[in-house]
């Protein structure tokens, strides 16, 4: 067996060991949702706080989509293994803000699933338009391995 094959096998083994060792529903990592949007969540601190980056696949605007920062926290009370969480995306290419709230579930195959509900707030010019400025929806995220 050549060196490249050995290196590849070792890398795959290391990746599967680290995935198996990772505690379930700590949100750190790469996620993709039903729209094809993806997000990267950095390390979660002791208080459950995290930051990350969101790359949406869709937009309500015509502006060029850009990767945008997110800030959030997940519940750490009792170290429950299916915690609730929330995060805010401050869109870098539009005037809008989205807040997501949800819960991480572990299904019967051990797969982590984030069930979320979001509110997308768009900026409007005048108070009279406030009624149409907020939309609501839901997204399901799975880990992008
Ligand atoms: C904008 O349109 O001004 C910013 C992008 C909004 C993208 C929304 S947020 C909720 C939904 N889920 C996604 O992954 N993308 C859309």
Tab-separated table of C-alpha atoms and ligand atoms in Angstrom:
chain	number	residue	atom	x	y	z
A	1	UNK	CA	0.000	0.000	0.000
A	2	UNK	CA	1.383	3.443	-0.916
A	3	UNK	CA	1.902	6.324	1.544
A	4	UNK	CA	-1.059	8.335	0.235
A	5	UNK	CA	-3.481	5.447	0.808
A	6	UNK	CA	-2.141	4.914	4.345
A	7	UNK	CA	-2.483	8.668	5.094
A	8	UNK	CA	-6.042	8.628	3.725
A	9	UNK	CA	-7.028	5.601	5.816
A	10	UNK	CA	-5.517	7.205	8.951
A	11	UNK	CA	-7.332	10.490	8.267
A	12	UNK	CA	-10.664	8.703	7.770
A	13	UNK	CA	-10.120	6.651	10.931
A	14	UNK	CA	-9.282	9.809	12.915
A	15	UNK	CA	-12.379	11.579	11.574
A	16	UNK	CA	-14.682	8.692	12.469
A	17	UNK	CA	-13.129	8.337	15.943
A	18	UNK	CA	-13.529	12.060	16.645
A	19	UNK	CA	-17.141	12.004	15.330
A	20	UNK	CA	-17.936	9.008	17.541
A	21	UNK	CA	-16.256	10.590	20.582
A	22	UNK	CA	-18.000	13.934	20.162
A	23	UNK	CA	-20.823	14.426	22.672
A	24	UNK	CA	-24.222	14.558	20.980
A	25	UNK	CA	-25.967	17.900	20.577
A	26	UNK	CA	-23.033	20.139	21.408
A	27	UNK	CA	-23.647	22.426	18.451
A	28	UNK	CA	-20.027	23.014	17.444
A	29	UNK	CA	-19.426	21.992	13.822
A	30	UNK	CA	-20.832	22.240	10.313
A	31	UNK	CA	-24.557	22.097	9.610
A	32	UNK	CA	-26.733	22.187	6.489
A	33	UNK	CA	-30.467	22.858	6.336
A	34	UNK	CA	-33.390	21.895	4.104
A	35	UNK	CA	-32.848	25.003	1.931
A	36	UNK	CA	-29.188	24.155	1.355
A	37	UNK	CA	-27.957	26.908	3.683
A	38	UNK	CA	-24.964	26.000	5.789
A	39	UNK	CA	-23.524	27.260	9.017
A	40	UNK	CA	-20.380	26.787	11.016
A	41	UNK	CA	-20.624	26.961	14.791
A	42	UNK	CA	-17.408	27.580	16.697
A	43	UNK	CA	-16.656	26.168	20.119
A	44	UNK	CA	-19.419	26.422	22.716
A	45	UNK	CA	-18.151	27.918	25.969
A	46	UNK	CA	-19.004	26.841	29.538
A	47	UNK	CA	-21.974	29.195	29.596
A	48	UNK	CA	-23.307	27.668	26.371
A	49	UNK	CA	-22.465	30.720	24.260
A	50	UNK	CA	-21.169	30.434	20.719
A	51	UNK	CA	-20.414	32.383	17.576
A	52	UNK	CA	-20.283	31.246	13.990
A	53	UNK	CA	-20.881	31.942	10.334
A	54	UNK	CA	-24.016	31.481	8.235
A	55	UNK	CA	-24.102	31.065	4.465
A	56	UNK	CA	-27.706	31.268	3.338
A	57	UNK	CA	-28.724	29.588	0.084
A	58	UNK	CA	-31.644	31.988	-0.413
A	59	UNK	CA	-32.415	35.636	0.188
A	60	UNK	CA	-35.405	37.959	0.209
A	61	UNK	CA	-33.200	40.626	-1.376
A	62	UNK	CA	-31.516	40.924	-4.757
A	63	UNK	CA	-28.175	41.676	-3.117
A	64	UNK	CA	-25.288	39.290	-3.569
A	65	UNK	CA	-25.344	36.740	-0.744
A	66	UNK	CA	-22.380	36.944	1.615
A	67	UNK	CA	-21.355	34.828	4.582
A	68	UNK	CA	-22.755	36.462	7.720
A	69	UNK	CA	-21.923	36.285	11.429
A	70	UNK	CA	-24.115	34.563	14.005
A	71	UNK	CA	-24.190	34.693	17.805
A	72	UNK	CA	-26.106	32.340	20.038
A	73	UNK	CA	-26.367	30.195	23.104
A	74	UNK	CA	-27.519	26.710	23.959
A	75	UNK	CA	-28.997	25.559	27.213
A	76	UNK	CA	-26.540	23.833	29.543
A	77	UNK	CA	-28.897	23.317	32.496
A	78	UNK	CA	-28.491	19.749	33.806
A	79	UNK	CA	-26.301	19.065	30.745
A	80	UNK	CA	-29.413	17.711	29.052
A	81	UNK	CA	-28.581	15.925	25.823
A	82	UNK	CA	-31.339	17.438	23.695
A	83	UNK	CA	-30.930	21.119	24.529
A	84	UNK	CA	-32.839	24.147	23.331
A	85	UNK	CA	-30.834	26.947	21.744
A	86	UNK	CA	-31.143	30.243	19.931
A	87	UNK	CA	-28.989	32.325	17.644
A	88	UNK	CA	-29.160	35.575	15.720
A	89	UNK	CA	-27.802	36.161	12.222
A	90	UNK	CA	-26.876	39.762	11.469
A	91	UNK	CA	-26.932	39.641	7.661
A	92	UNK	CA	-23.845	41.334	6.266
A	93	UNK	CA	-25.375	41.914	2.797
A	94	UNK	CA	-28.820	43.205	3.809
A	95	UNK	CA	-30.477	45.332	6.500
A	96	UNK	CA	-32.292	42.302	7.895
A	97	UNK	CA	-31.855	40.242	11.024
A	98	UNK	CA	-32.972	36.661	11.611
A	99	UNK	CA	-33.420	34.979	14.967
A	100	UNK	CA	-33.580	31.188	15.130
A	101	UNK	CA	-34.764	29.193	18.117
A	102	UNK	CA	-34.935	25.441	18.333
A	103	UNK	CA	-33.986	22.170	19.895
A	104	UNK	CA	-31.366	19.570	19.072
A	105	UNK	CA	-32.700	15.995	18.879
A	106	UNK	CA	-30.876	12.685	18.608
A	107	UNK	CA	-32.891	10.301	16.427
A	108	UNK	CA	-33.041	6.503	16.777
A	109	UNK	CA	-29.949	6.158	14.526
A	110	UNK	CA	-27.970	8.519	16.740
A	111	UNK	CA	-28.188	11.311	14.157
A	112	UNK	CA	-28.405	14.887	15.441
A	113	UNK	CA	-31.209	17.061	14.062
A	114	UNK	CA	-31.818	20.738	14.767
A	115	UNK	CA	-35.501	21.667	14.546
A	116	UNK	CA	-35.755	25.440	14.350
A	117	UNK	CA	-38.280	28.220	13.967
A	118	UNK	CA	-37.107	31.606	12.706
A	119	UNK	CA	-38.250	35.190	12.462
A	120	UNK	CA	-36.781	37.260	9.642
A	121	UNK	CA	-37.074	40.986	10.191
A	122	UNK	CA	-36.650	43.203	7.152
A	123	UNK	CA	-36.103	46.931	7.389
A	124	UNK	CA	-38.974	49.089	6.170
A	125	UNK	CA	-38.962	52.829	5.520
A	126	UNK	CA	-41.973	53.813	7.563
A	127	UNK	CA	-44.041	52.785	10.556
A	128	UNK	CA	-47.041	52.153	8.302
A	129	UNK	CA	-45.118	49.266	6.704
A	130	UNK	CA	-44.235	47.587	9.978
A	131	UNK	CA	-47.014	45.010	9.564
A	132	UNK	CA	-45.272	43.386	6.591
A	133	UNK	CA	-41.712	43.471	7.876
A	134	UNK	CA	-41.505	40.156	9.737
A	135	UNK	CA	-41.763	36.672	8.287
A	136	UNK	CA	-41.738	33.355	10.115
A	137	UNK	CA	-40.641	29.902	9.039
A	138	UNK	CA	-38.940	26.716	10.085
A	139	UNK	CA	-35.718	24.975	9.083
A	140	UNK	CA	-34.263	21.566	9.832
A	141	UNK	CA	-30.487	21.216	10.081
A	142	UNK	CA	-28.335	18.102	10.009
A	143	UNK	CA	-24.600	17.759	10.442
A	144	UNK	CA	-22.570	18.247	7.290
A	145	UNK	CA	-19.855	15.580	7.630
B	1	LIG	C1	-32.181	38.543	3.666
B	1	LIG	O1	-32.942	37.995	2.858
B	1	LIG	O2	-32.223	39.780	3.865
B	1	LIG	C2	-31.158	37.750	4.428
B	1	LIG	C3	-31.183	36.298	4.177
B	1	LIG	C4	-32.310	35.594	4.882
B	1	LIG	C5	-32.265	34.109	4.681
B	1	LIG	C6	-33.376	33.363	5.386
B	1	LIG	S1	-33.195	33.308	7.136
B	1	LIG	C7	-34.419	32.075	7.276
B	1	LIG	C8	-34.283	31.173	6.065
B	1	LIG	N1	-33.380	30.073	6.341
B	1	LIG	C9	-32.269	30.152	5.623
B	1	LIG	O3	-31.340	29.325	5.681
B	1	LIG	N2	-32.303	31.221	4.844
B	1	LIG	C10	-33.555	31.932	4.961
